């Protein structure tokens, strides 16, 4: 077995990206994700890669767009306010159907907000921060190990479906250290016949563009893109179920909130409350099937998140409001304690939602 | 199932995060599940620092320490802020060279170690943190003191190899200190 090493979540993302074949990183510093850029700055020059600190977030996302169009495995990383700045570029990348990996190590918002952990960019990530009809694959790691494995997965899915994969992490998982192993797993790569690699006079030139002035042509582009999204929704949803077999109540939480929630589920079980946890690993596509199934099984849901209640809307949507859903949340950089989550579970058992 | 939640708190520059890293690596060495979470926010920028370490024989849930089994307080504000969060029966390590009050709680085990003074007297002024850690290891046989040198070697970059010996000196001072 590979050796266990201690690593920060942010460093794990950077190391995994390099192992996934990423040789182009463009970024701009912001707390709490700067270790990603620092790691890349140190490593990329030694392996023939490119690390470039751009003059702004907008410049860096457009560099990502360019490198993606040239067929490179490319990434950028930022935190909440920086992702807002990158959102124009995310829309252009989506409209051009090129693959990229974008990391958001979230901090509290809105505005400049704070620098402590948050999950308040759920809407922005899953419903689209930029303009137009588009989707991103949104991966929500809950451990340092997953920071690495989902980064590799994110590059693979981006290339497979020609879209952006976003790692939606938070300040806690970015800053914490945990043991991690890098297995020598094979990383999938994909042919990119559409890439702008130079024709060498041998083929018709390729075009990467998001401008379609003829409405019927633009409509067809969007329809074709959504056909692809449908395949992603059918095949790529990932989630973890914990103690759900006999559960009468279900906690739904992702990322760092799911770690706190797990402690509360264990504590509630000790009190004899039959409660389980569904942890969405992909936030888009949302694990609809798991939620629909749970809605037939449990008496109610408790949604735990670090915002004013964002994922709870999807929980209600995909359970078709069949069972009540309560919200246990803190925001602005605060994190609920396991006791607060436990109290919400106790209330659910009493029928208080 | 045994889980030890450790909270280390003090000023920036006292090696709070390094002490935490040492304990996390030590746990890794003993094949425990571990997590290490630093303060990175305005607190740190304003001068205070703290660090959450969890060592467990089962996977770590939340990495956030809200009810520590072990508190290491390296200044008075940290002791005052966290003393009431320690679980009954828990351990509190106090740098008594910097903190001149006694802990009022009687349901916790308190170790007063004048670590900052001991460090000064032994020409290792920046290693008060490791003196306290040395004393802690002595009280925690599951973190085998004999392997400590290996952990230190792992943490100190090759360029600063001279620090290995000094860290070991600090750990031994803490180990031998009689409370």
Coordinates of C-alpha atoms in Angstrom, one line a residue:
Chain A
X1 CA 0.0 0.0 0.0
X2 CA 1.1 3.5 -0.7
X3 CA 2.4 5.5 2.3
X4 CA 0.1 7.7 4.3
X5 CA 1.3 11.3 4.5
X6 CA -0.1 14.3 6.2
X7 CA -1.2 17.1 3.8
X8 CA -3.3 20.2 3.8
X9 CA -6.5 20.0 1.7
X10 CA -5.3 22.7 -0.6
X11 CA -1.9 21.0 -1.2
X12 CA -3.7 17.7 -1.9
X13 CA -5.7 19.4 -4.7
X14 CA -2.5 20.8 -6.2
X15 CA -0.6 17.5 -6.0
X16 CA -3.6 15.5 -7.4
X17 CA -3.9 18.0 -10.3
X18 CA -0.3 17.4 -11.2
X19 CA -0.8 13.7 -11.0
X20 CA -3.8 14.1 -13.3
X21 CA -1.6 15.6 -15.9
X22 CA -2.4 19.3 -15.3
X23 CA 0.6 21.3 -16.5
X24 CA -1.1 24.7 -16.7
X25 CA -2.2 26.7 -13.6
X26 CA -3.3 30.3 -13.7
X27 CA -4.4 32.0 -10.6
X28 CA -4.6 35.0 -8.3
X29 CA -4.0 34.8 -4.5
X30 CA -6.9 34.9 -2.0
X31 CA -7.3 33.4 1.4
X32 CA -8.1 30.5 2.2
X33 CA -6.8 28.8 -0.9
X34 CA -3.4 30.3 -1.5
X35 CA -1.5 27.1 -0.7
X36 CA -2.8 25.7 -4.0
X37 CA -1.0 28.5 -5.9
X38 CA 2.1 28.2 -3.7
X39 CA 2.4 24.5 -4.3
X40 CA 2.0 25.0 -8.0
X41 CA 4.6 27.8 -8.1
X42 CA 7.1 25.4 -6.5
X43 CA 6.3 22.3 -8.5
X44 CA 5.3 23.4 -12.0
X45 CA 8.7 24.8 -13.1
X46 CA 10.4 21.5 -12.1
X47 CA 8.1 19.4 -14.3
X48 CA 7.9 21.5 -17.4
X49 CA 4.6 23.0 -16.5
X50 CA 3.3 26.6 -16.4
X51 CA 2.5 28.4 -13.2
X52 CA 1.3 32.0 -13.8
X53 CA 0.0 34.5 -11.3
X54 CA -2.1 36.7 -13.5
X55 CA -2.8 40.4 -12.9
X56 CA -6.4 39.6 -11.8
X57 CA -9.0 36.9 -11.5
X58 CA -10.6 37.9 -14.8
X59 CA -7.2 37.5 -16.6
X60 CA -6.5 34.1 -15.0
X61 CA -9.9 32.6 -16.0
X62 CA -9.4 33.8 -19.6
X63 CA -5.9 32.2 -19.6
X64 CA -7.7 29.0 -18.5
X65 CA -10.1 29.4 -21.4
X66 CA -7.2 29.8 -23.8
X67 CA -5.3 26.8 -22.6
X68 CA -8.4 24.7 -22.5
X69 CA -9.1 25.7 -26.1
X70 CA -5.6 24.5 -27.0
X71 CA -6.5 21.1 -25.5
X72 CA -4.5 21.4 -22.3
X73 CA -5.5 20.0 -18.9
X74 CA -5.8 23.4 -17.1
X75 CA -7.0 24.7 -13.8
X76 CA -7.5 27.8 -11.7
X77 CA -8.4 28.2 -8.0
X78 CA -9.9 31.0 -5.9
X79 CA -12.2 31.7 -3.1
X80 CA -15.7 33.1 -3.2
X81 CA -15.2 36.8 -4.2
X82 CA -12.6 35.7 -6.7
X83 CA -15.1 33.1 -8.2
X84 CA -17.6 35.9 -8.7
X85 CA -14.9 37.7 -10.8
X86 CA -14.2 34.6 -12.8
X87 CA -17.9 33.9 -13.5
X88 CA -17.9 35.7 -16.9
X89 CA -15.1 33.4 -18.0
X90 CA -17.0 30.4 -16.7
X91 CA -19.9 31.3 -18.9
X92 CA -17.6 31.7 -22.0
X93 CA -15.9 28.4 -21.3
X94 CA -19.4 26.7 -21.0
X95 CA -20.5 28.4 -24.2
X96 CA -17.4 27.1 -26.0
X97 CA -17.7 23.6 -24.7
X98 CA -14.1 23.3 -23.5
X99 CA -13.1 21.4 -20.4
X100 CA -11.5 23.1 -17.3
X101 CA -11.2 22.5 -13.6
X102 CA -12.0 25.4 -11.2
X103 CA -11.5 25.2 -7.4
X104 CA -13.6 27.3 -5.0
X105 CA -12.4 27.1 -1.4
X106 CA -15.3 29.0 0.0
X107 CA -15.3 31.8 2.5
X108 CA -18.2 33.8 4.0
X109 CA -20.1 36.3 1.8
X110 CA -21.7 38.2 0.2
X111 CA -19.3 41.0 -0.9
X112 CA -15.8 40.8 0.5
X113 CA -17.4 38.9 3.4
X114 CA -14.9 37.2 5.7
X115 CA -12.1 34.6 5.4
X116 CA -13.6 31.9 7.5
X117 CA -15.2 28.7 6.0
X118 CA -18.6 28.8 4.4
X119 CA -20.8 27.0 1.9
X120 CA -22.7 30.0 0.8
X121 CA -21.7 29.7 -2.9
X122 CA -24.0 26.6 -3.4
X123 CA -26.4 28.5 -5.6
X124 CA -23.6 30.2 -7.5
X125 CA -22.0 26.8 -8.2
X126 CA -25.0 24.7 -8.9
X127 CA -27.4 27.2 -10.6
X128 CA -24.8 29.2 -12.5
X129 CA -22.9 32.3 -11.4
X130 CA -22.4 33.4 -15.0
X131 CA -25.0 34.2 -17.6
X132 CA -26.8 31.9 -20.0
X133 CA -28.0 28.3 -19.9
X134 CA -25.2 26.2 -18.6
X135 CA -24.2 23.7 -16.0
X136 CA -21.0 22.8 -14.2
X137 CA -20.2 19.5 -12.6
X138 CA -19.9 20.4 -8.9
X139 CA -17.8 18.1 -6.6
X140 CA -17.9 18.6 -2.9
X141 CA -15.0 17.0 -1.0
X142 CA -15.4 16.2 2.7
X143 CA -11.9 15.1 3.5
X144 CA -8.3 15.8 2.4
X145 CA -8.3 12.4 0.6
X146 CA -11.4 13.5 -1.4
X147 CA -9.8 16.8 -2.2
X148 CA -7.3 14.7 -4.2
X149 CA -9.6 12.0 -5.6
X150 CA -12.3 14.4 -6.7
X151 CA -9.7 16.7 -8.4
X152 CA -8.6 13.8 -10.5
X153 CA -12.2 12.8 -11.1
X154 CA -13.0 16.4 -12.0
X155 CA -10.4 16.6 -14.7
X156 CA -11.6 13.3 -16.2
X157 CA -15.3 14.3 -16.2
X158 CA -14.5 17.7 -17.6
X159 CA -12.7 16.2 -20.6
X160 CA -15.3 13.5 -21.0
X161 CA -18.3 15.9 -21.2
X162 CA -16.5 19.1 -22.4
X163 CA -17.5 21.2 -19.5
X164 CA -16.2 22.8 -16.3
X165 CA -15.8 20.7 -13.2
X166 CA -15.8 22.8 -10.0
X167 CA -14.4 21.6 -6.7
X168 CA -16.6 23.3 -4.1
X169 CA -14.6 23.1 -0.9
X170 CA -14.4 25.4 2.1
X171 CA -11.8 27.0 4.3
X172 CA -11.7 24.2 6.8
X173 CA -11.1 21.4 4.4
X174 CA -8.6 23.6 2.5
X175 CA -6.6 24.4 5.6
X176 CA -6.8 21.2 7.6
X177 CA -4.2 18.4 7.4
X178 CA -5.2 14.7 7.3
X179 CA -3.4 11.5 6.3
X180 CA -3.7 10.9 2.6
X181 CA -2.4 8.2 0.2
X182 CA -1.8 8.6 -3.5
X183 CA -2.5 5.3 -5.2
X184 CA -0.9 4.7 -8.6
X185 CA -4.3 4.7 -10.3
X186 CA -4.5 5.3 -14.0
X187 CA -5.8 8.7 -14.9
X188 CA -8.2 8.7 -17.9
X189 CA -7.4 10.9 -20.8
X190 CA -9.5 11.8 -23.8
X191 CA -8.7 12.6 -27.4
X192 CA -9.4 16.3 -28.2
X193 CA -9.8 16.5 -32.0
X194 CA -11.6 19.9 -31.6
X195 CA -8.6 21.5 -29.9
X196 CA -6.7 24.5 -31.4
X197 CA -3.3 22.7 -31.9
X198 CA -2.3 24.1 -35.4
X199 CA -3.4 22.4 -38.6
X200 CA 0.1 21.8 -40.0
X201 CA -1.7 22.3 -43.3
X202 CA -3.1 18.8 -42.8
X203 CA -6.7 19.5 -41.7
X204 CA -9.5 22.0 -41.7
X205 CA -9.0 24.6 -39.0
X206 CA -10.8 24.2 -35.7
X207 CA -12.8 27.1 -34.1
X208 CA -13.5 27.6 -30.4
X209 CA -16.1 30.3 -29.9
X210 CA -19.2 31.1 -27.9
X211 CA -20.7 33.7 -30.3
X212 CA -23.7 32.5 -32.4
X213 CA -25.6 35.4 -33.9
X214 CA -28.2 33.3 -35.7
X215 CA -30.8 32.4 -33.1
X216 CA -31.7 29.0 -34.5
X217 CA -28.0 28.0 -34.5
X218 CA -27.6 29.2 -30.9
X219 CA -30.8 27.3 -29.9
X220 CA -29.4 24.1 -31.5
X221 CA -26.1 24.6 -29.7
X222 CA -27.9 24.9 -26.4
X223 CA -30.1 21.9 -27.1
X224 CA -27.1 19.7 -28.0
X225 CA -25.3 20.9 -24.8
X226 CA -28.3 20.0 -22.7
X227 CA -28.4 16.5 -24.3
X228 CA -24.9 16.1 -22.9
X229 CA -25.9 17.4 -19.5
X230 CA -28.7 14.8 -19.4
X231 CA -26.2 12.0 -19.8
X232 CA -24.2 13.5 -16.9
X233 CA -27.3 13.7 -14.7
X234 CA -28.1 10.0 -15.5
X235 CA -24.6 8.6 -15.0
X236 CA -22.4 10.8 -12.8
X237 CA -24.3 11.5 -9.5
X238 CA -22.3 10.5 -6.5
X239 CA -23.3 10.3 -2.8
X240 CA -22.5 8.5 0.4
X241 CA -25.1 7.0 2.6
X242 CA -24.4 6.5 6.3
X243 CA -26.6 4.5 8.7
X244 CA -29.5 4.9 6.3
X245 CA -30.6 1.2 6.3
X246 CA -33.2 1.5 9.1
X247 CA -33.3 5.3 9.3
X248 CA -36.5 7.1 10.2
X249 CA -34.9 10.5 9.9
X250 CA -32.3 11.7 7.4
X251 CA -29.7 14.4 7.7
X252 CA -28.5 15.8 4.4
X253 CA -25.2 17.6 4.4
X254 CA -22.1 18.0 2.2
X255 CA -18.4 18.9 2.7
X256 CA -17.4 20.0 6.2
X257 CA -21.0 20.2 7.4
X258 CA -21.3 16.5 6.7
X259 CA -18.4 15.8 9.1
X260 CA -20.1 17.7 11.9
X261 CA -23.4 16.0 11.0
X262 CA -21.8 12.5 11.2
X263 CA -20.8 13.2 14.8
X264 CA -24.4 14.2 15.6
X265 CA -25.8 11.1 13.8
X266 CA -23.6 8.9 16.0
X267 CA -24.7 10.8 19.1
X268 CA -28.4 10.6 18.2
X269 CA -28.1 6.8 17.5
X270 CA -26.8 6.5 21.1
X271 CA -30.0 8.2 22.3
X272 CA -32.0 5.6 20.3
X273 CA -33.0 7.9 17.5
X274 CA -32.9 6.1 14.1
X275 CA -31.2 8.7 12.0
X276 CA -29.0 8.4 8.9
X277 CA -27.0 10.7 6.7
X278 CA -27.0 11.3 2.9
X279 CA -23.9 13.2 1.8
X280 CA -24.1 14.5 -1.8
X281 CA -20.6 14.2 -3.3
X282 CA -21.8 15.7 -6.6
X283 CA -23.9 18.8 -5.9
X284 CA -24.6 18.9 -9.7
X285 CA -25.7 16.5 -10.7
X286 CA -27.7 16.3 -7.5
X287 CA -28.2 12.7 -6.1
X288 CA -31.9 12.8 -6.9
X289 CA -32.4 9.1 -6.8
X290 CA -31.0 8.8 -3.2
X291 CA -33.3 11.6 -2.0
X292 CA -36.4 10.3 -3.8
X293 CA -35.8 6.9 -2.2
X294 CA -35.2 8.4 1.3
X295 CA -38.4 10.4 0.9
X296 CA -40.3 7.1 0.8
X297 CA -38.5 5.7 3.8
X298 CA -38.1 8.5 6.4
X299 CA -40.4 10.7 8.4
X300 CA -38.4 13.9 7.8
X301 CA -35.2 15.5 6.8
X302 CA -32.7 17.8 8.5
X303 CA -30.5 19.8 6.1
X304 CA -27.2 21.0 7.6
X305 CA -25.3 23.7 5.7
X306 CA -23.0 26.7 6.2
X307 CA -25.3 29.3 4.7
X308 CA -28.8 30.7 5.1
X309 CA -30.4 27.6 3.5
X310 CA -29.4 26.9 -0.1
X311 CA -29.2 23.2 -0.7
X312 CA -32.4 22.8 1.3
X313 CA -34.3 24.0 -1.8
X314 CA -32.9 21.1 -3.8
X315 CA -33.7 18.7 -1.0
X316 CA -37.3 19.9 -1.1
X317 CA -37.4 19.7 -4.9
X318 CA -36.1 16.2 -5.2
X319 CA -38.1 14.8 -2.4
X320 CA -41.1 16.6 -4.0
X321 CA -41.9 18.0 -0.6
X322 CA -43.2 14.6 0.5
X323 CA -41.7 14.9 3.9
X324 CA -40.9 18.0 6.1
X325 CA -37.4 19.4 5.9
X326 CA -35.8 21.5 8.6
X327 CA -32.7 23.6 8.4
X328 CA -29.8 23.6 10.8
X329 CA -27.3 26.2 9.7
X330 CA -24.7 28.8 10.6
X331 CA -23.1 31.3 8.3
X332 CA -20.6 34.0 7.9
X333 CA -17.7 31.7 8.9
X334 CA -19.5 30.1 11.8
X335 CA -19.9 26.3 11.9
X336 CA -22.7 24.5 13.8
X337 CA -21.5 22.3 16.6
X338 CA -22.4 18.6 16.7
X339 CA -24.7 19.5 19.6
X340 CA -26.6 22.0 17.5
X341 CA -27.2 19.4 14.8
X342 CA -28.2 16.8 17.4
X343 CA -30.8 19.3 18.8
X344 CA -32.3 19.6 15.3
X345 CA -32.4 15.8 15.0
X346 CA -34.2 15.6 18.4
X347 CA -36.7 18.2 17.3
X348 CA -37.3 16.3 14.1
X349 CA -38.1 13.2 16.1
X350 CA -40.7 15.3 18.1
X351 CA -42.2 16.3 14.8
X352 CA -40.8 19.9 15.0
X353 CA -39.5 21.0 11.6
Chain B
X1 CA -13.1 3.5 20.6
X2 CA -10.6 6.1 21.9
X3 CA -10.5 9.6 20.6
X4 CA -8.3 12.4 22.0
X5 CA -9.3 15.9 21.1
X6 CA -6.4 18.4 21.6
X7 CA -6.6 22.2 21.6
X8 CA -3.4 24.2 21.6
X9 CA -3.6 28.0 22.0
X10 CA -1.3 30.9 22.5
X11 CA 0.4 33.8 20.7
X12 CA 1.6 33.7 17.1
X13 CA 5.4 32.8 17.2
X14 CA 5.1 30.4 20.1
X15 CA 5.0 27.4 17.8
X16 CA 1.4 26.6 18.4
X17 CA 0.9 25.1 14.9
X18 CA 4.2 23.3 15.0
X19 CA 3.3 21.6 18.3
X20 CA 0.1 20.5 16.7
X21 CA 1.9 19.2 13.7
X22 CA 4.2 17.2 15.9
X23 CA 1.3 15.6 17.7
X24 CA -0.5 14.9 14.4
X25 CA 2.6 13.3 12.9
X26 CA 3.2 11.3 16.1
X27 CA -0.4 10.0 15.8
X28 CA 0.2 9.1 12.2
X29 CA 3.3 7.2 13.3
X30 CA 1.3 5.3 15.8
X31 CA -1.1 4.4 13.0
X32 CA -3.9 6.4 14.4
X33 CA -6.5 8.4 12.5
X34 CA -5.6 12.1 12.8
X35 CA -6.7 15.6 11.8
X36 CA -5.0 19.0 12.3
X37 CA -6.8 22.2 11.8
X38 CA -5.1 25.6 12.3
X39 CA -6.6 29.0 12.9
X40 CA -6.0 31.0 9.8
X41 CA -8.3 33.9 10.3
X42 CA -8.3 37.4 11.8
X43 CA -7.3 35.9 15.2
X44 CA -4.0 34.7 13.7
X45 CA -3.4 38.0 12.0
X46 CA -4.1 39.8 15.3
X47 CA -1.6 37.8 17.2
X48 CA -3.3 34.8 18.8
X49 CA -3.1 31.4 17.3
X50 CA -4.7 28.1 18.0
X51 CA -4.7 24.6 16.6
X52 CA -7.1 21.6 16.8
X53 CA -5.6 18.1 16.7
X54 CA -7.7 14.9 16.9
X55 CA -6.1 11.5 17.4
X56 CA -8.4 8.5 17.2
X57 CA -8.5 4.8 16.5
X58 CA -11.6 5.3 14.3
X59 CA -12.1 7.7 11.4
X60 CA -12.2 11.4 12.5
X61 CA -15.6 13.0 12.1
X62 CA -15.6 16.7 12.6
X63 CA -12.1 18.1 12.7
X64 CA -13.2 21.0 14.9
X65 CA -12.4 20.6 18.6
X66 CA -15.3 22.1 20.7
X67 CA -14.8 20.0 23.9
X68 CA -11.1 19.2 24.2
X69 CA -9.8 16.3 26.2
X70 CA -6.4 18.1 26.3
X71 CA -5.9 21.9 26.5
X72 CA -2.4 23.4 26.1
X73 CA -2.6 27.1 27.1
X74 CA 0.5 29.1 26.4
X75 CA -0.9 32.5 27.4
X76 CA -3.6 33.9 29.8
X77 CA -6.2 34.9 27.2
X78 CA -6.1 31.4 25.8
X79 CA -6.5 29.7 29.2
X80 CA -9.4 32.0 30.1
X81 CA -11.1 31.5 26.7
X82 CA -10.9 27.7 26.6
X83 CA -10.7 26.4 30.2
X84 CA -14.5 25.9 30.5
X85 CA -14.6 23.9 27.3
X86 CA -12.4 21.1 28.6
X87 CA -14.3 17.9 29.3
X88 CA -14.5 16.8 33.0
X89 CA -11.5 14.6 33.6
X90 CA -9.5 16.2 30.9
X91 CA -6.0 17.5 31.0
X92 CA -4.8 21.1 31.0
X93 CA -1.2 22.1 30.4
X94 CA -0.3 25.6 31.5
X95 CA 2.8 27.5 30.7
X96 CA 3.2 28.8 34.2
X97 CA 6.0 31.1 33.3
X98 CA 3.6 33.2 31.3
X99 CA 0.3 32.5 33.2
X100 CA 0.4 33.4 36.9
X101 CA -3.1 32.3 37.8
X102 CA -4.2 28.8 38.9
X103 CA -7.0 26.9 37.3
X104 CA -10.1 27.0 39.5
X105 CA -11.8 23.9 38.1
X106 CA -11.3 20.9 40.2
X107 CA -12.6 18.3 37.8
X108 CA -9.7 18.5 35.4
X109 CA -6.0 17.5 35.8
X110 CA -3.7 20.5 35.6
X111 CA 0.0 20.4 34.8
X112 CA 1.9 23.7 35.5
X113 CA 5.1 23.8 33.5
X114 CA 7.2 27.0 33.5
X115 CA 8.1 26.2 29.9
X116 CA 9.0 29.6 28.6
X117 CA 11.5 30.1 31.5
X118 CA 12.9 26.6 31.1
X119 CA 13.4 27.2 27.4
X120 CA 15.3 30.5 28.2
X121 CA 17.5 28.9 30.8
X122 CA 18.5 26.2 28.4
X123 CA 19.2 28.4 25.4
X124 CA 16.3 27.1 23.4
X125 CA 14.1 30.2 23.8
X126 CA 11.7 29.4 21.0
X127 CA 11.0 25.8 22.1
X128 CA 8.7 26.2 25.1
X129 CA 6.0 24.6 23.0
X130 CA 8.0 21.4 22.7
X131 CA 8.8 21.3 26.4
X132 CA 5.1 21.1 27.1
X133 CA 4.6 18.6 24.3
X134 CA 7.4 16.4 25.9
X135 CA 5.5 16.5 29.2
X136 CA 2.3 15.6 27.4
X137 CA 4.0 12.6 25.7
X138 CA 5.1 11.4 29.1
X139 CA 1.4 11.3 30.2
X140 CA 0.2 9.6 27.0
X141 CA 1.9 6.2 26.6
X142 CA -0.1 5.6 23.4
X143 CA 2.2 8.3 21.9
X144 CA 5.4 6.4 22.4
X145 CA 8.2 8.8 23.4
X146 CA 10.9 6.6 21.9
X147 CA 9.7 7.4 18.4
X148 CA 9.7 11.1 19.0
X149 CA 13.1 11.7 17.3
X150 CA 11.8 10.2 14.1
X151 CA 8.8 12.5 14.2
X152 CA 11.0 15.6 14.7
X153 CA 13.2 14.5 11.8
X154 CA 10.2 14.3 9.6
X155 CA 9.1 17.8 10.5
X156 CA 12.3 19.7 10.4
X157 CA 13.5 20.6 6.9
X158 CA 17.0 19.3 6.0
X159 CA 18.3 22.8 5.7
X160 CA 17.6 23.3 9.5
X161 CA 18.9 20.0 10.6
X162 CA 20.5 21.7 13.7
X163 CA 17.0 22.1 15.1
X164 CA 16.4 18.4 15.4
X165 CA 18.7 18.2 18.4
X166 CA 17.3 21.3 20.0
X167 CA 13.7 20.0 19.6
X168 CA 14.8 16.7 21.2
X169 CA 16.4 18.6 24.1
X170 CA 13.1 20.5 24.6
X171 CA 11.1 17.3 24.5
X172 CA 13.4 15.6 27.1
X173 CA 13.3 18.7 29.4
X174 CA 9.5 18.4 29.4
X175 CA 9.6 14.6 29.9
X176 CA 11.8 14.9 32.9
X177 CA 10.1 17.9 34.5
X178 CA 8.5 17.0 37.8
X179 CA 5.2 18.8 38.3

